[in-house]
Coordinates of C-alpha atoms in Angstrom, one line a residue:
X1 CA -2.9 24.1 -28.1
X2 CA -4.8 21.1 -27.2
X3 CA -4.7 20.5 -23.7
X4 CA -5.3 17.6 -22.1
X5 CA -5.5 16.3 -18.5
X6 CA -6.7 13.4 -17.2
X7 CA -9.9 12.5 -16.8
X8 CA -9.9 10.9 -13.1
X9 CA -8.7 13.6 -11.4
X10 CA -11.7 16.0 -12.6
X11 CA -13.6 13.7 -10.0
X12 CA -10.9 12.8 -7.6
X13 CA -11.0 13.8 -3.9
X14 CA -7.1 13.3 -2.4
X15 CA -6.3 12.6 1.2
X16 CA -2.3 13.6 1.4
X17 CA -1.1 10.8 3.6
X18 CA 2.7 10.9 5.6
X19 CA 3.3 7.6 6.1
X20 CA 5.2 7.9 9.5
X21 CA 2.5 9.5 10.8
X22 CA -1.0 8.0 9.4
X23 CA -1.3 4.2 10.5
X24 CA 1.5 1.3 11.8
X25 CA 0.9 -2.6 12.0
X26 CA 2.3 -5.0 13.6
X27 CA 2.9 -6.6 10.1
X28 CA 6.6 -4.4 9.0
X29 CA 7.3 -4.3 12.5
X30 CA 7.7 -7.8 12.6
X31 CA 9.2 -8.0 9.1
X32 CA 12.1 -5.3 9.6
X33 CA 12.7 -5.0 13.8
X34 CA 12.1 -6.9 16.7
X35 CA 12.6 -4.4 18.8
X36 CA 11.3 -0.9 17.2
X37 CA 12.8 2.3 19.3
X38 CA 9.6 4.2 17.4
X39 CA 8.3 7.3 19.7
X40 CA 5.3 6.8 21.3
X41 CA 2.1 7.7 18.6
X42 CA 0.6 10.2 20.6
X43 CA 3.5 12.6 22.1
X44 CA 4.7 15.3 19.8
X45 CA 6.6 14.5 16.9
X46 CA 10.4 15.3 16.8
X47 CA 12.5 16.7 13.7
X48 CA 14.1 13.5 13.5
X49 CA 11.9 10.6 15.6
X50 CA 10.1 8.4 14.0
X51 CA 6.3 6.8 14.6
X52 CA 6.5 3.5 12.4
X53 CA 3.8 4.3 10.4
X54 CA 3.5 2.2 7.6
X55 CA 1.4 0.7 4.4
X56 CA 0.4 -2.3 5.5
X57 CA -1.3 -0.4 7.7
X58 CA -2.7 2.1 5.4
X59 CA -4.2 -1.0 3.9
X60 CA -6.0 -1.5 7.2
X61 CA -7.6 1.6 6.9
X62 CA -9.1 1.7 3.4
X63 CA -12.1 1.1 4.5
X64 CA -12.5 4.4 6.4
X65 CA -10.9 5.9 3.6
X66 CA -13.2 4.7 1.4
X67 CA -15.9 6.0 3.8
X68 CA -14.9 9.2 4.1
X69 CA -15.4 9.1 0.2
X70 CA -12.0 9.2 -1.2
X71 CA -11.1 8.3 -3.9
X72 CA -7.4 9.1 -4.6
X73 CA -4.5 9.5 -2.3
X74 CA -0.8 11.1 -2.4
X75 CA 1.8 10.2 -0.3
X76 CA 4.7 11.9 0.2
X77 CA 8.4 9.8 0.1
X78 CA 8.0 6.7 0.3
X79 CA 11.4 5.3 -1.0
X80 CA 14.2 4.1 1.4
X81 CA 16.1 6.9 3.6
X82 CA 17.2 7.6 6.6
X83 CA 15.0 10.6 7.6
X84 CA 10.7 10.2 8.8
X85 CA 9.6 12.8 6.2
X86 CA 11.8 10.6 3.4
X87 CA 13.1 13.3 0.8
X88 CA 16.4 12.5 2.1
X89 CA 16.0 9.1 -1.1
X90 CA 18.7 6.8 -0.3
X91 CA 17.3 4.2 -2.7
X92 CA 14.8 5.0 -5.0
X93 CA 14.1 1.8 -6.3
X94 CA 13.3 0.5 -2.8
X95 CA 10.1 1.3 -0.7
X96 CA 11.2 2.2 2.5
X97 CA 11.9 -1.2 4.4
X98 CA 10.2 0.4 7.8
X99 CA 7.3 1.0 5.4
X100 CA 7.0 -2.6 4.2
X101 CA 9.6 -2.4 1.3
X102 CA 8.2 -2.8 -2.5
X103 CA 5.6 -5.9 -1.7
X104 CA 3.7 -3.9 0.8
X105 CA 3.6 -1.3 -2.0
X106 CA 2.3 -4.0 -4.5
X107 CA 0.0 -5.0 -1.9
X108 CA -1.4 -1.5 -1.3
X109 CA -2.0 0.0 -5.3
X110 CA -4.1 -3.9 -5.4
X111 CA -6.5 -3.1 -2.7
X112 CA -6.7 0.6 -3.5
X113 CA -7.3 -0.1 -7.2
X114 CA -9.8 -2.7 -6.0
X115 CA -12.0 0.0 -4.7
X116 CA -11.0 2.3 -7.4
X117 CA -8.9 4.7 -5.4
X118 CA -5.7 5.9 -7.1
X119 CA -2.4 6.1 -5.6
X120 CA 0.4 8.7 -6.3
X121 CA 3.6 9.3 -5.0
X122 CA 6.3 11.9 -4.6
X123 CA 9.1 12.1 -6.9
X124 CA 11.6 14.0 -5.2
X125 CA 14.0 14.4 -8.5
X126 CA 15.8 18.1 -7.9
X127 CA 18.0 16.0 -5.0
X128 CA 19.2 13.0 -3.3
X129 CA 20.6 12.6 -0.1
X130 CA 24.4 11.8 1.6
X131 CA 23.2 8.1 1.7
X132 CA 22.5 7.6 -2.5
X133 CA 24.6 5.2 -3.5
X134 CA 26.4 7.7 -6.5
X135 CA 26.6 10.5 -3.5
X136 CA 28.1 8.2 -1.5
X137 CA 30.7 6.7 -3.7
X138 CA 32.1 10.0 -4.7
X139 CA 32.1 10.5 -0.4
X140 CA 34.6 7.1 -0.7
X141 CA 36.5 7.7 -4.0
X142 CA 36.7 11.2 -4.5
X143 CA 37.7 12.5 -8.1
X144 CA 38.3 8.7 -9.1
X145 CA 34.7 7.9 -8.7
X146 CA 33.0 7.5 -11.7
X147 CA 29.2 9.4 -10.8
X148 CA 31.4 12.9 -10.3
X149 CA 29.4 14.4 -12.7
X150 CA 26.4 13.6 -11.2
X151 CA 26.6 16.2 -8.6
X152 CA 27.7 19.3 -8.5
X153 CA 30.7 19.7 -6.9
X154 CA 32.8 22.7 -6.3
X155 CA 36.1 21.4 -4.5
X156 CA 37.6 19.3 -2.1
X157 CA 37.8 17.6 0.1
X158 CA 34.0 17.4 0.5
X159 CA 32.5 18.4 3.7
X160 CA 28.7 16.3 3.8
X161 CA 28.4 16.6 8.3
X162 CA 31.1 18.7 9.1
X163 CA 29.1 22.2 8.8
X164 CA 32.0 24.3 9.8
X165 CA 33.5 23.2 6.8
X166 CA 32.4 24.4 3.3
X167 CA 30.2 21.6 2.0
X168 CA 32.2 22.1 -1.4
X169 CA 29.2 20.6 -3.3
X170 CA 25.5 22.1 -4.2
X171 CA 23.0 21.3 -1.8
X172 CA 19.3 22.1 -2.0
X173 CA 18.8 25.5 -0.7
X174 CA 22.4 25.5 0.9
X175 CA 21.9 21.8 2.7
X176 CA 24.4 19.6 2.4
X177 CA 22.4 16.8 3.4
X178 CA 20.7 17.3 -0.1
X179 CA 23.1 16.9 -2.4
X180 CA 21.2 18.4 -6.1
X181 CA 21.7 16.5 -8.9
X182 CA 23.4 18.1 -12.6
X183 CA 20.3 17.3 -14.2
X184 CA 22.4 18.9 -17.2
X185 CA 23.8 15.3 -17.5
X186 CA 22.1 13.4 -19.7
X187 CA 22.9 10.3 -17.7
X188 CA 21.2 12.2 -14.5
X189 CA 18.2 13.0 -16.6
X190 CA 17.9 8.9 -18.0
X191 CA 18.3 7.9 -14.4
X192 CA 15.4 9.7 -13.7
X193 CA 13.3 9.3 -16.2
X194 CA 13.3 5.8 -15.7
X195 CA 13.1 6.3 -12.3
X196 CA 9.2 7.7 -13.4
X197 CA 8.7 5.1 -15.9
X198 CA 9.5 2.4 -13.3
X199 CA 6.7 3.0 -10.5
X200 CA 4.3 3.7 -13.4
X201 CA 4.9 0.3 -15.0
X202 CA 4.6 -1.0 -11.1
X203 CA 1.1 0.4 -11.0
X204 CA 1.2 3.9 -9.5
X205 CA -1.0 6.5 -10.9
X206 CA 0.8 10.2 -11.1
X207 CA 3.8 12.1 -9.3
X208 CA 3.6 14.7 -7.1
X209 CA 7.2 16.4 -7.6
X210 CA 9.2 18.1 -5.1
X211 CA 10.3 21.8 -6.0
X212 CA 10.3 20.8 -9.5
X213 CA 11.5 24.8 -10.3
X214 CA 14.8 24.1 -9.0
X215 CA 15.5 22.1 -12.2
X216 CA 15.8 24.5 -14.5
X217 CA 17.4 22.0 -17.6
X218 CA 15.7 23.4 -21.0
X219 CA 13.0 20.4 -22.1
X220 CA 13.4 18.2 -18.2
X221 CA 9.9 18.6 -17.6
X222 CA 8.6 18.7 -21.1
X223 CA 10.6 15.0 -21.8
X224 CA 9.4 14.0 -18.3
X225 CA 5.5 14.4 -19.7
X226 CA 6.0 12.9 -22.8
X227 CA 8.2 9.7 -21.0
X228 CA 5.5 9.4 -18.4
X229 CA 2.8 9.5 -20.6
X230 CA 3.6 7.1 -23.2
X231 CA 3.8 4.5 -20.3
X232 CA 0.0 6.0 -19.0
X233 CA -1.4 8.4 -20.7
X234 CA -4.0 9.1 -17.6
X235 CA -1.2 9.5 -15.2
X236 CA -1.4 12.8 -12.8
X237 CA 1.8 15.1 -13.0
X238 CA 0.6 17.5 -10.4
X239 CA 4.1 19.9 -9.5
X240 CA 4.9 21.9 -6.4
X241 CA 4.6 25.2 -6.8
X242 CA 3.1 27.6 -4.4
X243 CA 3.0 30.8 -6.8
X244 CA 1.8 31.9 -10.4
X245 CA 2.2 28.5 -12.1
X246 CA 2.3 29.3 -15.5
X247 CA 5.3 28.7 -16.9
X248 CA 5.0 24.9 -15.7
X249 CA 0.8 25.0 -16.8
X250 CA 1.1 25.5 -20.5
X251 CA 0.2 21.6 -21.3
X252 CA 3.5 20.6 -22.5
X253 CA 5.1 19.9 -19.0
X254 CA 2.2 19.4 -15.6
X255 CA -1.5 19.0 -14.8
X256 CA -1.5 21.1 -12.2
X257 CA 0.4 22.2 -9.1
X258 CA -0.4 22.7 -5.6
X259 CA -2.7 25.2 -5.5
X260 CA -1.5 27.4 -3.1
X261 CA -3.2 30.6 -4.5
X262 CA -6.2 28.7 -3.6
X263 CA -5.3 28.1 0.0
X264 CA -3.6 31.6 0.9
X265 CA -6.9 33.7 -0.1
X266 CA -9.7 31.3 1.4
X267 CA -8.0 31.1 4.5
X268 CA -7.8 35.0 4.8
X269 CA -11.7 35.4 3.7
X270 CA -12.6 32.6 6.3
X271 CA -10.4 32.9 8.9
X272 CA -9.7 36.7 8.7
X273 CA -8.0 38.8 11.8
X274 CA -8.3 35.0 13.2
X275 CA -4.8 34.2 11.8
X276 CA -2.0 33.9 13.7
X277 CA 0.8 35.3 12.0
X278 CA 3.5 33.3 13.8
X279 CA 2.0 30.5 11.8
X280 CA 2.3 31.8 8.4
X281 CA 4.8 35.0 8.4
X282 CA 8.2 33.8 6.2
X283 CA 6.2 31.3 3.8
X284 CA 5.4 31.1 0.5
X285 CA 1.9 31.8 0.7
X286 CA 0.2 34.5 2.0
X287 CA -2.9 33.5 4.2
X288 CA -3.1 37.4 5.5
X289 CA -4.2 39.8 5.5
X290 CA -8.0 39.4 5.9
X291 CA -10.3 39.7 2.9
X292 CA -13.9 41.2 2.1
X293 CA -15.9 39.3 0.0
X294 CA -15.6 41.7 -2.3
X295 CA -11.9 41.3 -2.1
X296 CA -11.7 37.5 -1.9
X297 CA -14.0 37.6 -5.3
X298 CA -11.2 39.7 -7.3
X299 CA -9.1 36.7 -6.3
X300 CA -10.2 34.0 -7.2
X301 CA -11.4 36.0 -10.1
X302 CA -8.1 36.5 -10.9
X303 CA -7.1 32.6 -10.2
X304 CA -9.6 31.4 -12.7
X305 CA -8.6 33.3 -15.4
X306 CA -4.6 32.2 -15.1
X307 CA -4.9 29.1 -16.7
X308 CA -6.8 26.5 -19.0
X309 CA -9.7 25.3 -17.9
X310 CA -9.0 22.0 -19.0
X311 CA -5.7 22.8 -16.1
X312 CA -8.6 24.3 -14.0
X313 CA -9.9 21.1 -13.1
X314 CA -7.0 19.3 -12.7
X315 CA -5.2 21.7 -9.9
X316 CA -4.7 19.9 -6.5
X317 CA -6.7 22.1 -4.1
X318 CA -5.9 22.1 -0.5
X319 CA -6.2 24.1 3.3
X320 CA -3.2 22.8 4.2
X321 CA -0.3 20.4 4.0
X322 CA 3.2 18.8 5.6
X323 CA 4.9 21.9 4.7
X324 CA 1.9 24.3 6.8
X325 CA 1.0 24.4 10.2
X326 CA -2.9 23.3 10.3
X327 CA -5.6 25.3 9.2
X328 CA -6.9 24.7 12.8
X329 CA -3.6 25.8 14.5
X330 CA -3.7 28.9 11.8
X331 CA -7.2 29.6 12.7
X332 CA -5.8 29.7 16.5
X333 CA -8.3 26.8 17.4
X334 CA -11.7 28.5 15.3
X335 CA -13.7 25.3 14.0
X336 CA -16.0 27.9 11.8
X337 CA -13.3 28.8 10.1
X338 CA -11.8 25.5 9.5
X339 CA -15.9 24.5 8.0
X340 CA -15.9 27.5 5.6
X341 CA -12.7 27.0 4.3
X342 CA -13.6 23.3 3.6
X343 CA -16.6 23.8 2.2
X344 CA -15.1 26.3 -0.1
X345 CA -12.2 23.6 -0.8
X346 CA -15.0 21.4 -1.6
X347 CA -17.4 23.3 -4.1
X348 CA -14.1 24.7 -6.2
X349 CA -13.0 23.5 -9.7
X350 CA -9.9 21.0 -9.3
X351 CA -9.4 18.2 -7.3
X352 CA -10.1 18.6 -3.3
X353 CA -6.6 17.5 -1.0
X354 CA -7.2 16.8 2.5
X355 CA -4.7 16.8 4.5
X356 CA -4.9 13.1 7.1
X357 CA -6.5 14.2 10.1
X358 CA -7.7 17.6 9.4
X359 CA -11.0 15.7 9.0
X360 CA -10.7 14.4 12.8
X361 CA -9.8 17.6 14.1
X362 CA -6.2 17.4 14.3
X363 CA -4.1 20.5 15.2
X364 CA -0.4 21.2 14.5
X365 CA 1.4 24.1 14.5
X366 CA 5.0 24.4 12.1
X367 CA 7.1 21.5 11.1
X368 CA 7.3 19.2 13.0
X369 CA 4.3 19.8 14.7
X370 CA 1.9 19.6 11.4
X371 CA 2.9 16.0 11.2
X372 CA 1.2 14.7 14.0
X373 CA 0.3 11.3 14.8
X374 CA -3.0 10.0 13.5
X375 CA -5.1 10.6 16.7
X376 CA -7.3 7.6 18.3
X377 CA -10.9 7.6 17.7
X378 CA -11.4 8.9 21.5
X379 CA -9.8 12.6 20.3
X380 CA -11.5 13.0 17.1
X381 CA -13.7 15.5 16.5
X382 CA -17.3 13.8 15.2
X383 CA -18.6 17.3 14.0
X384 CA -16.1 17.8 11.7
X385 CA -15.4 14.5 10.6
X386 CA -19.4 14.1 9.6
X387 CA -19.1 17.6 7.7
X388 CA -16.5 16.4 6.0
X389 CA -18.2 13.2 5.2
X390 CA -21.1 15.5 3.8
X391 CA -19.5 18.1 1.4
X392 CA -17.6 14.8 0.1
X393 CA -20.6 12.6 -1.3
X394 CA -22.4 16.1 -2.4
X395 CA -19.2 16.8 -4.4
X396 CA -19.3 12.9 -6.0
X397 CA -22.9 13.5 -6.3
X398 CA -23.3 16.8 -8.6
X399 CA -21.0 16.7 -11.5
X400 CA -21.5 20.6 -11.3
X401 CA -19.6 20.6 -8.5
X402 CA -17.0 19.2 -9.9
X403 CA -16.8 19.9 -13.2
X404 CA -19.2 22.7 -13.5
X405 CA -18.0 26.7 -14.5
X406 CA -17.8 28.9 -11.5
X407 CA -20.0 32.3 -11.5
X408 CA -19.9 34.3 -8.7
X409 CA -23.3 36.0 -7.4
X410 CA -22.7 37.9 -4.4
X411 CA -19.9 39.5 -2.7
X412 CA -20.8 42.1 -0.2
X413 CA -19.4 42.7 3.4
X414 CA -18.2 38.8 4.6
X415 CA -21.1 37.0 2.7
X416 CA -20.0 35.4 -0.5
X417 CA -21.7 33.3 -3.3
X418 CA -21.6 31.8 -6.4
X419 CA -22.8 28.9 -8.6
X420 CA -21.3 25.8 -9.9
X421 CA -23.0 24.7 -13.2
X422 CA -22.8 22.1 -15.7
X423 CA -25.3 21.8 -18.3
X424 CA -29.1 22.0 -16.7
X425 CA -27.2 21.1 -13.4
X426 CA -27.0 24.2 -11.3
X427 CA -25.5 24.5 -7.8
X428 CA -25.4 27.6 -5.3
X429 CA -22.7 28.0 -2.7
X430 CA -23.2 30.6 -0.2
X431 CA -20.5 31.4 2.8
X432 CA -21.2 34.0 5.6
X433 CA -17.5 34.6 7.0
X434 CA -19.2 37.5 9.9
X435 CA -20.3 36.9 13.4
X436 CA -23.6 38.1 13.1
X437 CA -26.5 36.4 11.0
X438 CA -27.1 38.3 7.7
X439 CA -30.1 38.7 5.5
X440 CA -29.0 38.8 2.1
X441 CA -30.6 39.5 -1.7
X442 CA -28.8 38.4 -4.6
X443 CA -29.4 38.6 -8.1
X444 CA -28.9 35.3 -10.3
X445 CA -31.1 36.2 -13.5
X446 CA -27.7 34.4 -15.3
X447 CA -29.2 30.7 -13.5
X448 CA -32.1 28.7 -15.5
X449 CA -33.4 27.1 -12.4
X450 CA -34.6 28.4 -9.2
X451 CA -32.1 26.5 -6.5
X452 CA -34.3 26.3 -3.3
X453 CA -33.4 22.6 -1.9
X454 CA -30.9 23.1 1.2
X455 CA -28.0 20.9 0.5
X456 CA -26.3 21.8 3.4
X457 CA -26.3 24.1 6.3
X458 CA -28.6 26.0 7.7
X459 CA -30.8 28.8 5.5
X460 CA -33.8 30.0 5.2
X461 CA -34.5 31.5 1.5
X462 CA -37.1 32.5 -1.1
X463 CA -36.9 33.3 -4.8
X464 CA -38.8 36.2 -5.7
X465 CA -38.2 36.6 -10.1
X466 CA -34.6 36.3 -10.1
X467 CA -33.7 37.6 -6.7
X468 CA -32.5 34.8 -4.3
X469 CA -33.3 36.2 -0.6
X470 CA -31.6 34.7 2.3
X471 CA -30.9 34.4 6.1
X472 CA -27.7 32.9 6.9
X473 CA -26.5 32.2 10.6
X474 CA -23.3 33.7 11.6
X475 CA -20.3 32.0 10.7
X476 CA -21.9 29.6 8.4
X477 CA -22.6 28.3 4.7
X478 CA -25.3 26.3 2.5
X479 CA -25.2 24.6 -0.3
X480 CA -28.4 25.0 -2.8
X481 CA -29.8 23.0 -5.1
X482 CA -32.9 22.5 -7.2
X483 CA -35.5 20.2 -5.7

């Protein structure tokens, strides 16, 4: 089969944006309350409190976005609902009023496209909420209403607050404040799809779906592509899916998924015995327990041969997320390990995600507590944001490292390396995940140049035939390059 993927993402980097909890103006707060009971920015979020973030005020900060060198963001919900994280849709038609309703949207993919950042949003598709207006009418009308078979319900009466009542309807994974939707209804599946072909035709550039194995409809997904598609052919239809993806990556349905399988392993090689299992115990990915290099090699040995390589480089890679604590709150408070991990993120085929604020420094343990406030300049950490500033514009700069094949080189005790190349463009990544400094000799007869311009980090190295020798500090890596 002949797959293909758009070309955009292969040199997209994507800063995952909640828009409660990123950036608010003064602009929707005027437009939609006088009086906003929001919580204040800086105190610890709450399960169901809201920050006013909002997009006019993402358009305010573009222009650190741009600077940070991004190039492509994903939000999660933004449609209208009655919740801060938004996957409760109530409307999904309608940009969330508090966020600045449809116009600020409008107002948003213009300057963004201006500077040649791409936007995409989540499609939350497997379920609504007690407030979408088919939900709802069946909550006023009962069997007389007309969208019964929307939903799937089980009996009556229907019990959507009471939860010492059976809810009497499917909710997603027993909630009944998430009513699913009988996507074995052709009029369900229409909705949607139009749905899709709406925001594209409004100027959005991909979905990000919402636990798109929950709908389990022979052809959804496959019709979804094609429907998608025809309206943009380069639209990104990345899914999520935190395990073996492959029955979704076979070119006929997504681009890519979350690439959790990714995340789980180079958080384990960088943070190690570091992890705090309170964090990450009961999840679907499994940062733990601590790998050799030898054993995070067979990994993402293992990774790179699962699928396509034209899906390769379209897989959203990422350290963290809304649905994770922090890779800083993981690493209980370790900055090396928060570095290696990026700069692995970073150097690997597929598109980079970073996560608003991990670049700053932001903690944040579990839900709610990953979805922190922005923090004012005052708390950010400058180290890491320059770093991350760094590994960025080397990524933009060597098409190797984006684009390149991956060949690992050395994997011995907690030092790990491997090269990115493309063409005559060849790129050496070495990580030393130990606490001690390490003097290191690697073989890389399989390279036609003789890498021995320090990108980044701090090494000292010499190339004797086709032995690389090098000293790496503890709890460090470089980033080689030819002169």
């Amino acid at each position: 089969m002949n797959i293909q993927t758009p070309d955009w993402v292969k040199q997209a980097v994507f800063y995952q944006i909640f828009p409660d909890r990123f950036a608010k103006s003064e602009k929707s707060r005027s437009e939609f309350l006088m009086m906003p009971n929001w919580e204040e920015w800086d105190t610890p979020p709450t399960v169901q409190g809201y920050k006013g973030g909002d997009l006019w005020a993402v358009i305010e900060k573009l222009d650190y976005i741009q600077d940070l060198g991004i190039n492509a963001i994903y939000f999660t919900p933004i449609f209208q609902s009655a919740c801060n994280h938004r996957y409760h849709t109530h409307d999904y038609y309608q940009v969330d009023p508090i966020l600045g309703g449809n116009k600020a949207l409008k107002a948003l993919l213009d300057a963004a496209h201006e500077r040649h950042i791409k936007i995409v949003l989540d499609g939350v598709f497997n379920h609504a909420s007690r407030g979408f207006f088919f939900f709802n009418d069946i909550l006023e009308n009962g069997p007389y209403s007309p969208w019964l078979n929307w939903f799937k319900i089980e009996g009556w009466p229907l019990s959507p607050y009471d939860g010492s009542q059976p809810a009497n309807y499917v909710g997603w994974a027993g909630n009944r404040a998430l009513p699913a939707f009988n996507h074995d209804n052709p009029e369900v599946r229409e909705y949607i799809m139009r749905i899709a072909e709406y925001w594209l035709e409004f100027g959005i550039d991909g979905w990000r779906l919402d636990v798109p194995f929950e709908i389990k409809t022979p052809g959804f997904w496959q019709e979804f592509r094609q429907r998608v598609k025809a309206v943009n052919p380069e639209a990104y239809i990345v899914g999520e899916v935190w395990i073996d993806s492959r029955p979704w990556l076979d070119g006929t349905q997504f681009d890519g998924v979350m690439n959790y399988l990714f995340t789980a392993p180079t958080i384990a090689f960088t943070a190690g015995e570091r992890v705090r299992m309170d964090l990450v115990e009961g999840l679907s990915y499994y940062p733990y327990p601590a790998l050799s290099a030898a054993e995070y090699a067979v990994k993402i040995n293992e990774l790179l041969n699962l699928y396509p390589w034209e899906i390769q480089l379209t897989q959203l890679n990422l350290l963290d997320s809304h649905d994770t604590a922090r890779l800083l709150s993981v690493a209980n408070g370790d900055k090396a390990s928060v570095e290696l991990a990026t700069l692995l993120l970073l150097t690997f085929p597929g598109a980079p995600s970073i996560y608003y604020g991990d670049e700053v420094g932001l903690a944040g343990e579990l839900d709610p507590d990953s979805r922190r406030g922005f923090p004012f300049q005052k708390a950010w950490d400058e180290h890491t944001l320059n770093y991350h500033k760094q590994l960025i514009a080397l990524r933009h700069q060597y098409r190797a490292l984006k684009i390149g094949g991956y060949q690992i080189l050395f994997a011995e005790g907690l030092v790990y390396g491997f090269a990115r190349i493309f063409e005559d463009e060849e790129v050496i990544v070495v990580v030393n995940s130990a606490t001690q400094s390490v003097n290191i000799t690697m073989q890389a007869g399989s390279l036609k140049s003789r890498p021995e311009k320090v990108l980044y980090g701090h090494a000292e190295l010499s190339w004797e035939g086709e032995n690389l020798t090098l000293n790496l500090p503890e709890r460090s890596g470089c980033i080689l390059a030819v002169a």
